[in-house]
CSV table of C-alpha atoms in Angstrom, one decimal:
chain,number,residue,atom,x,y,z
A,1,MET,CA,-3.2,-8.8,15.2
A,2,LEU,CA,-2.5,-5.4,16.7
A,3,THR,CA,-2.7,-2.7,14.0
A,4,VAL,CA,-1.1,0.7,14.2
A,5,ILE,CA,-1.9,3.4,11.7
A,6,VAL,CA,1.0,5.8,10.8
A,7,THR,CA,-0.5,8.8,9.2
A,8,GLY,CA,0.5,12.4,8.4
A,9,MET,CA,0.2,15.0,5.7
A,10,ILE,CA,2.3,14.8,2.5
A,11,GLY,CA,6.0,15.6,3.2
A,12,SER,CA,5.6,15.0,7.0
A,13,GLY,CA,7.9,12.0,7.1
A,14,LYS,CA,5.5,9.0,7.3
A,15,SER,CA,7.7,7.0,5.0
A,16,ALA,CA,10.8,7.8,7.1
A,17,VAL,CA,9.0,6.6,10.3
A,18,CYS,CA,7.9,3.4,8.5
A,19,ALA,CA,11.4,2.7,7.1
A,20,LEU,CA,12.7,2.9,10.7
A,21,LEU,CA,10.0,0.5,11.8
A,22,SER,CA,10.7,-1.9,9.0
A,23,LYS,CA,14.4,-2.0,9.9
A,24,ARG,CA,13.3,-3.2,13.3
A,25,GLY,CA,11.3,-6.1,11.7
A,26,ILE,CA,7.8,-4.5,11.9
A,27,PRO,CA,5.7,-5.3,8.8
A,28,VAL,CA,4.6,-2.1,7.1
A,29,TYR,CA,1.7,-1.9,4.6
A,30,ASP,CA,2.4,1.1,2.4
A,31,SER,CA,-1.0,2.0,1.1
A,32,ASP,CA,0.3,4.0,-1.8
A,33,SER,CA,2.4,1.3,-3.3
A,34,ARG,CA,-0.2,-1.4,-2.6
A,35,THR,CA,-2.9,0.7,-4.2
A,36,LYS,CA,-0.6,1.0,-7.3
A,37,ALA,CA,-0.2,-2.7,-7.3
A,38,LEU,CA,-4.0,-3.2,-7.2
A,39,TYR,CA,-4.3,-1.1,-10.4
A,40,ASP,CA,-2.1,-3.6,-12.2
A,41,THR,CA,-3.5,-6.8,-10.7
A,42,VAL,CA,-7.2,-6.3,-10.4
A,43,PRO,CA,-8.7,-7.2,-13.8
A,44,GLY,CA,-10.6,-4.2,-15.4
A,45,LEU,CA,-9.8,-1.8,-12.5
A,46,LYS,CA,-8.0,0.8,-14.7
A,47,GLU,CA,-10.7,0.7,-17.3
A,48,ARG,CA,-13.4,1.1,-14.7
A,49,ILE,CA,-11.6,4.1,-13.3
A,50,GLU,CA,-11.2,5.7,-16.7
A,51,ALA,CA,-14.9,5.2,-17.5
A,52,GLU,CA,-16.0,6.6,-14.2
A,53,LEU,CA,-13.7,9.7,-14.3
A,54,GLY,CA,-13.7,10.3,-18.0
A,55,VAL,CA,-9.9,10.7,-18.2
A,56,PRO,CA,-7.1,8.4,-19.2
A,57,PHE,CA,-5.5,6.6,-16.3
A,58,SER,CA,-2.2,8.4,-17.0
A,59,GLY,CA,-3.8,11.7,-16.2
A,60,LEU,CA,-5.3,10.5,-12.9
A,61,ALA,CA,-3.0,12.3,-10.5
A,62,LYS,CA,-3.6,15.7,-11.9
A,63,VAL,CA,-7.4,15.2,-11.7
A,64,ILE,CA,-7.6,13.8,-8.2
A,65,PHE,CA,-5.5,16.6,-6.7
A,66,SER,CA,-7.6,19.3,-8.3
A,67,ASP,CA,-11.2,17.9,-8.4
A,68,ALA,CA,-12.7,16.7,-5.1
A,69,GLY,CA,-15.6,15.1,-6.8
A,70,ALA,CA,-13.3,13.0,-9.0
A,71,ARG,CA,-11.2,12.1,-6.0
A,72,GLU,CA,-14.4,10.8,-4.1
A,73,ARG,CA,-15.5,8.8,-7.1
A,74,LEU,CA,-12.0,7.2,-7.4
A,75,GLU,CA,-12.0,6.5,-3.6
A,76,SER,CA,-15.4,4.8,-3.8
A,77,ILE,CA,-14.0,2.3,-6.4
A,78,VAL,CA,-10.5,1.8,-4.9
A,79,TYR,CA,-10.8,2.0,-1.1
A,80,PRO,CA,-12.9,-1.2,-0.6
A,81,LEU,CA,-10.2,-3.1,-2.6
A,82,VAL,CA,-7.5,-1.5,-0.4
A,83,ARG,CA,-9.2,-2.4,2.8
A,84,ALA,CA,-9.7,-6.0,1.7
A,85,ASP,CA,-6.1,-6.2,0.5
A,86,PHE,CA,-4.8,-4.8,3.8
A,87,GLU,CA,-6.9,-7.2,5.9
A,88,ALA,CA,-5.6,-10.2,3.9
A,89,TRP,CA,-2.0,-8.9,4.2
A,90,ARG,CA,-2.4,-8.3,8.0
A,91,ASP,CA,-3.8,-11.8,8.5
A,92,ALA,CA,-0.7,-13.3,6.9
A,93,GLN,CA,1.7,-11.5,9.4
A,94,LYS,CA,1.5,-14.2,12.0
A,95,ASP,CA,4.8,-13.7,13.8
A,96,ALA,CA,4.9,-9.9,14.1
A,97,PRO,CA,4.3,-8.1,17.4
A,98,PHE,CA,2.2,-5.6,15.5
A,99,VAL,CA,1.7,-4.4,11.9
A,100,VAL,CA,1.7,-0.8,10.6
A,101,LEU,CA,-0.7,0.6,8.0
A,102,GLU,CA,0.8,3.7,6.5
A,103,SER,CA,-1.7,6.2,4.9
A,104,ALA,CA,-2.0,9.9,4.6
A,105,ILE,CA,-5.8,10.0,4.4
A,106,ILE,CA,-7.1,7.1,6.3
A,107,LEU,CA,-8.5,8.9,9.3
A,108,SER,CA,-10.9,10.9,7.2
A,109,LYS,CA,-12.3,7.9,5.3
A,110,PRO,CA,-15.1,6.1,7.0
A,111,ILE,CA,-14.5,2.9,5.1
A,112,PHE,CA,-11.4,2.5,7.3
A,113,ASP,CA,-13.1,3.1,10.6
A,114,GLY,CA,-12.3,0.4,13.2
A,115,ILE,CA,-9.3,-1.0,11.4
A,116,ALA,CA,-6.7,0.2,13.9
A,117,ASP,CA,-5.9,-0.2,17.5
A,118,TYR,CA,-3.6,2.8,17.7
A,119,VAL,CA,-2.9,5.9,15.6
A,120,VAL,CA,0.4,7.6,15.3
A,121,ALA,CA,0.5,10.9,13.4
A,122,VAL,CA,3.7,12.3,11.9
A,123,ALA,CA,3.8,16.1,11.8
A,124,ALA,CA,6.1,18.6,10.3
A,125,SER,CA,5.9,22.4,9.7
A,126,GLU,CA,4.5,23.6,6.4
A,127,GLU,CA,7.9,25.0,5.4
A,128,VAL,CA,9.7,21.7,6.1
A,129,ARG,CA,7.0,19.8,4.2
A,130,LEU,CA,7.2,22.2,1.2
A,131,SER,CA,11.0,21.9,1.1
A,132,ARG,CA,10.8,18.1,1.1
A,133,LEU,CA,8.3,18.0,-1.7
A,134,ILE,CA,10.4,20.3,-3.8
A,135,GLU,CA,13.4,18.1,-3.1
A,136,ARG,CA,11.4,15.2,-4.5
A,137,GLY,CA,11.1,17.1,-7.8
A,138,LEU,CA,7.7,18.8,-7.5
A,139,SER,CA,7.3,22.4,-8.5
A,140,GLU,CA,6.4,24.8,-5.7
A,141,GLU,CA,2.9,25.2,-7.2
A,142,ASP,CA,2.3,21.4,-7.4
A,143,ALA,CA,3.6,20.9,-3.9
A,144,ARG,CA,1.4,23.6,-2.5
A,145,ARG,CA,-1.7,22.2,-4.4
A,146,ARG,CA,-1.0,18.7,-3.0
A,147,MET,CA,-0.5,20.1,0.5
A,148,ALA,CA,-3.7,22.0,0.3
A,149,SER,CA,-5.7,18.9,-0.8
A,150,GLN,CA,-5.0,17.2,2.6
A,151,SER,CA,-5.9,17.9,6.1
A,152,LEU,CA,-5.3,16.0,9.3
A,153,ASP,CA,-7.0,16.2,12.7
A,154,LEU,CA,-4.3,15.5,15.2
A,155,SER,CA,-6.9,15.0,17.9
A,156,LYS,CA,-7.6,11.6,16.3
A,157,ALA,CA,-4.1,10.4,17.0
A,158,ASP,CA,-3.0,8.5,20.1
A,159,ALA,CA,0.5,9.9,19.6
A,160,VAL,CA,2.2,12.6,17.5
A,161,ILE,CA,5.8,12.3,16.3
A,162,HIS,CA,7.2,15.8,15.3
A,163,ASN,CA,9.6,15.5,12.4
A,164,ASP,CA,11.2,18.8,11.7
A,165,GLY,CA,14.7,17.7,12.7
A,166,THR,CA,17.3,15.1,11.8
A,167,LEU,CA,16.8,11.4,11.1
A,168,GLN,CA,18.6,10.7,14.3
A,169,SER,CA,16.1,12.7,16.4
A,170,LEU,CA,13.3,11.0,14.4
A,171,SER,CA,14.7,7.6,15.2
A,172,ARG,CA,14.8,8.5,19.0
A,173,ARG,CA,11.1,9.6,18.8
A,174,VAL,CA,10.1,6.5,17.0
A,175,SER,CA,11.8,4.3,19.5
A,176,ARG,CA,10.1,6.1,22.4
A,177,VAL,CA,6.6,5.9,20.9
A,178,PHE,CA,6.8,2.4,19.6
A,179,PHE,CA,9.2,0.5,21.8
A,180,GLY,CA,9.7,2.5,25.0
A,181,LYS,CA,8.8,0.6,28.1
A,182,ASN,CA,5.9,2.9,28.8
A,183,SER,CA,4.7,3.1,25.2
A,184,TYR,CA,1.0,2.4,24.7
A,185,ILE,CA,1.8,-0.1,21.9
A,186,CYS,CA,4.0,-2.2,24.3
A,187,ARG,CA,1.2,-2.2,26.9
A,188,LEU,CA,-1.3,-3.3,24.2
A,189,GLU,CA,1.1,-6.1,23.1
A,190,ASN,CA,1.5,-7.4,26.6
A,191,LYS,CA,-2.3,-7.7,27.3
């Protein structure tokens, strides 16, 4: 099954791109929501995380955005489960032309190497990203801290969708990158 990663930094518009794809019938694996589901469905996972990090599960977000060591320990527990969950999910998508794995951090995590055929990065200016995060209810300080905890090497992407404009302009860019007659994804599909 052809796998496309949609990635980008927080507030870039990954979710908007994936919503547009989903409306066109493309299965999208939202790694954030699937990871949260794993916390609730994998027996003992929350307790293991609490023991490893020494904090209650409810305080996890604050710790992982401020402590790189804690974030790495959490990732070493959770990411193997996420990869296995994604692969099982992908294998079940038999009728789709391709599937999308949405994740902000996937390109910098070696455990996910080799999982995708194509990478699309969604990019937006720092000012636009900050504004979007504040609109979601984060304080400016929290938004800046979360933005600072991420980086993205656009050179690892096969295509970049710039998302500083309207939803209509984003929709045109998504159509061109994913469904245009000369898009790389269409060429892969037709091999």
